[in-house]
């Protein structure tokens, strides 16, 4: 449920208790004045999507080994493939969420159109322009079984293993990327 520029996650539908509160900044008026919180209902309970994906520690370890061995070309290829794999897995889970919410009818059919966000909703990761406060992603780790995936956060809230992504998923039809 939205509360001003925050989104409050409840432990159960209709609950008055607050489990977690995500704080989202609001863009200046000349940038549209939007906040991610605007994409959630404030008059009744709503749905929030959360996701966490990782390529795992073995891939990160292999990238370090290649670097230490001076195999920079192989290191860069593996790092690039793993980064794209992380993004593809996050996009696949976002598509599954849209399907489970029965809003996937708005999804474009062509792969190139999907890359241009021609579907309903948006996936926001902390540290990017619409939600720059990286510390907020710790709340996703607390809500999801991050320990089962071997994902933790550093003191500065960077995800480890490095090739991991956490995100808040909004299903609102007007949800798009923007900068605060």
Short mmCIF file of C-alpha atoms in Angstrom, two decimals:
data_model
loop_
_atom_site.label_atom_id
_atom_site.label_comp_id
_atom_site.label_asym_id
_atom_site.label_seq_id
_atom_site.Cartn_x
_atom_site.Cartn_y
_atom_site.Cartn_z
CA UNK A 1 0.00 0.00 0.00
CA UNK A 2 1.22 3.48 -0.83
CA UNK A 3 1.82 5.94 1.99
CA UNK A 4 2.98 9.27 0.55
CA UNK A 5 6.23 8.55 -1.30
CA UNK A 6 6.68 5.22 0.50
CA UNK A 7 5.35 1.76 -0.26
CA UNK A 8 4.44 -0.24 2.83
CA UNK A 9 4.60 -4.03 2.59
CA UNK A 10 2.10 -5.73 4.87
CA UNK A 11 2.51 -9.26 6.28
CA UNK A 12 -0.98 -10.24 5.04
CA UNK A 13 -3.83 -8.66 3.07
CA UNK A 14 -5.84 -6.23 5.18
CA UNK A 15 -3.19 -6.12 7.91
CA UNK A 16 -2.51 -2.84 9.71
CA UNK A 17 0.95 -4.04 10.72
CA UNK A 18 3.93 -2.84 8.67
CA UNK A 19 6.47 -5.46 7.60
CA UNK A 20 8.76 -3.26 5.47
CA UNK A 21 8.63 0.30 4.18
CA UNK A 22 10.34 1.16 0.90
CA UNK A 23 11.20 4.85 0.63
CA UNK A 24 11.14 6.22 -2.90
CA UNK A 25 12.29 9.74 -3.82
CA UNK A 26 10.13 12.05 -5.89
CA UNK A 27 11.48 13.62 -9.07
CA UNK A 28 11.54 17.39 -9.33
CA UNK A 29 8.54 18.90 -11.06
CA UNK A 30 10.51 19.69 -14.22
CA UNK A 31 11.34 15.97 -14.46
CA UNK A 32 7.70 14.93 -14.19
CA UNK A 33 7.36 14.94 -10.40
CA UNK A 34 6.95 11.15 -10.27
CA UNK A 35 7.79 8.64 -7.57
CA UNK A 36 7.68 4.86 -7.84
CA UNK A 37 5.16 5.02 -4.99
CA UNK A 38 2.72 6.66 -7.45
CA UNK A 39 2.32 3.27 -9.13
CA UNK A 40 0.71 1.71 -6.05
CA UNK A 41 -2.75 2.19 -4.56
CA UNK A 42 -3.15 4.22 -1.39
CA UNK A 43 -6.86 3.55 -0.88
CA UNK A 44 -6.59 -0.23 -0.48
CA UNK A 45 -4.13 -3.11 -0.58
CA UNK A 46 -2.18 -3.60 -3.79
CA UNK A 47 0.37 -6.06 -5.17
CA UNK A 48 4.13 -5.53 -5.21
CA UNK A 49 6.53 -7.77 -7.06
CA UNK A 50 10.00 -8.42 -5.71
CA UNK A 51 12.69 -10.41 -7.43
CA UNK A 52 16.23 -11.50 -6.79
CA UNK A 53 18.39 -13.37 -9.30
CA UNK A 54 22.04 -14.35 -9.39
CA UNK A 55 24.50 -16.16 -11.61
CA UNK A 56 26.09 -17.43 -8.39
CA UNK A 57 29.46 -17.32 -6.74
CA UNK A 58 31.08 -19.93 -9.01
CA UNK A 59 30.82 -17.65 -12.04
CA UNK A 60 32.28 -14.71 -10.08
CA UNK A 61 35.08 -16.97 -8.84
CA UNK A 62 35.89 -18.12 -12.39
CA UNK A 63 35.97 -14.50 -13.61
CA UNK A 64 38.52 -13.67 -10.86
CA UNK A 65 40.59 -16.75 -11.78
CA UNK A 66 40.70 -15.71 -15.43
CA UNK A 67 41.70 -12.18 -14.47
CA UNK A 68 44.43 -13.41 -12.11
CA UNK A 69 45.75 -15.70 -14.87
CA UNK A 70 45.91 -12.77 -17.29
CA UNK A 71 43.23 -14.29 -19.55
CA UNK A 72 41.54 -10.94 -20.03
CA UNK A 73 39.69 -11.79 -23.25
CA UNK A 74 38.15 -14.92 -21.72
CA UNK A 75 37.40 -13.00 -18.53
CA UNK A 76 35.59 -10.27 -20.45
CA UNK A 77 33.61 -12.77 -22.53
CA UNK A 78 32.51 -14.70 -19.45
CA UNK A 79 31.68 -11.51 -17.55
CA UNK A 80 29.63 -10.22 -20.47
CA UNK A 81 27.73 -13.47 -20.94
CA UNK A 82 27.07 -13.73 -17.19
CA UNK A 83 25.87 -10.11 -16.98
CA UNK A 84 23.50 -10.67 -19.90
CA UNK A 85 22.36 -13.92 -18.32
CA UNK A 86 21.54 -12.14 -15.06
CA UNK A 87 19.51 -9.54 -16.93
CA UNK A 88 17.74 -12.19 -19.01
CA UNK A 89 16.81 -14.17 -15.91
CA UNK A 90 15.40 -11.03 -14.26
CA UNK A 91 13.41 -10.24 -17.40
CA UNK A 92 12.13 -13.81 -17.58
CA UNK A 93 10.90 -13.63 -13.97
CA UNK A 94 9.27 -10.27 -14.67
CA UNK A 95 7.45 -11.82 -17.65
CA UNK A 96 6.33 -14.70 -15.42
CA UNK A 97 4.99 -12.20 -12.87
CA UNK A 98 2.99 -10.45 -15.59
CA UNK A 99 1.59 -13.80 -16.68
CA UNK A 100 0.63 -14.78 -13.11
CA UNK A 101 -1.10 -11.41 -12.66
CA UNK A 102 -2.91 -11.96 -16.01
CA UNK A 103 -1.56 -8.69 -17.42
CA UNK A 104 0.71 -10.28 -20.02
CA UNK A 105 -1.86 -9.65 -22.76
CA UNK A 106 -0.26 -6.23 -23.20
CA UNK A 107 3.17 -7.79 -23.85
CA UNK A 108 4.59 -7.19 -27.30
CA UNK A 109 5.17 -10.33 -29.32
CA UNK A 110 8.44 -9.32 -30.98
CA UNK A 111 11.62 -9.73 -28.95
CA UNK A 112 12.91 -6.32 -30.03
CA UNK A 113 9.72 -4.68 -28.74
CA UNK A 114 10.12 -6.41 -25.36
CA UNK A 115 13.59 -4.84 -25.14
CA UNK A 116 11.88 -1.44 -25.59
CA UNK A 117 9.59 -2.17 -22.59
CA UNK A 118 6.46 -2.71 -24.65
CA UNK A 119 4.63 -4.47 -21.85
CA UNK A 120 2.64 -3.42 -18.81
CA UNK A 121 4.60 -2.34 -15.74
CA UNK A 122 8.26 -1.81 -14.95
CA UNK A 123 11.09 -3.39 -12.98
CA UNK A 124 13.09 -1.02 -10.81
CA UNK A 125 16.47 -1.87 -9.29
CA UNK A 126 17.95 0.24 -6.52
CA UNK A 127 20.97 2.27 -7.51
CA UNK A 128 19.36 3.39 -10.78
CA UNK A 129 17.83 6.83 -11.56
CA UNK A 130 14.24 6.24 -10.30
CA UNK A 131 15.41 4.76 -6.98
CA UNK A 132 19.04 5.72 -6.40
CA UNK A 133 19.30 4.74 -2.70
CA UNK A 134 21.15 1.42 -2.85
CA UNK A 135 20.62 0.70 0.89
CA UNK A 136 16.89 0.14 0.17
CA UNK A 137 17.66 -3.13 -1.63
CA UNK A 138 18.58 -4.67 1.73
CA UNK A 139 14.83 -4.78 2.35
CA UNK A 140 14.34 -7.05 -0.66
CA UNK A 141 17.03 -9.38 0.69
CA UNK A 142 15.19 -9.46 4.02
CA UNK A 143 11.86 -10.32 2.37
CA UNK A 144 13.12 -12.96 -0.07
CA UNK A 145 15.18 -16.09 0.71
CA UNK A 146 18.44 -14.44 -0.36
CA UNK A 147 20.48 -16.75 1.87
CA UNK A 148 19.21 -19.76 -0.10
CA UNK A 149 20.64 -18.20 -3.26
CA UNK A 150 23.87 -17.25 -1.50
CA UNK A 151 23.20 -13.54 -2.04
CA UNK A 152 24.30 -10.98 0.56
CA UNK A 153 24.95 -7.25 0.60
CA UNK A 154 28.24 -5.54 1.32
CA UNK A 155 28.56 -2.71 3.83
CA UNK A 156 27.81 -0.29 0.97
CA UNK A 157 24.77 -2.42 -0.07
CA UNK A 158 26.31 -3.84 -3.24
CA UNK A 159 25.02 -7.34 -3.95
CA UNK A 160 27.37 -10.31 -3.70
CA UNK A 161 27.92 -12.30 -5.80
CA UNK A 162 28.44 -9.38 -8.13
CA UNK A 163 26.32 -10.86 -10.93
CA UNK A 164 23.06 -10.53 -8.99
CA UNK A 165 20.05 -8.26 -9.36
CA UNK A 166 17.25 -7.33 -6.98
CA UNK A 167 14.21 -5.34 -8.09
CA UNK A 168 10.80 -3.97 -7.21
CA UNK A 169 8.23 -4.78 -9.89
CA UNK A 170 5.26 -2.48 -10.49
CA UNK A 171 2.28 -3.71 -12.48
CA UNK A 172 0.71 -0.27 -13.00
CA UNK A 173 0.10 0.43 -16.72
CA UNK A 174 1.84 3.84 -16.51
CA UNK A 175 4.97 2.56 -14.75
CA UNK A 176 8.01 3.52 -16.85
CA UNK A 177 11.64 4.39 -16.17
CA UNK A 178 12.42 7.95 -15.10
CA UNK A 179 15.06 9.89 -13.15
CA UNK A 180 14.61 11.68 -9.85
#
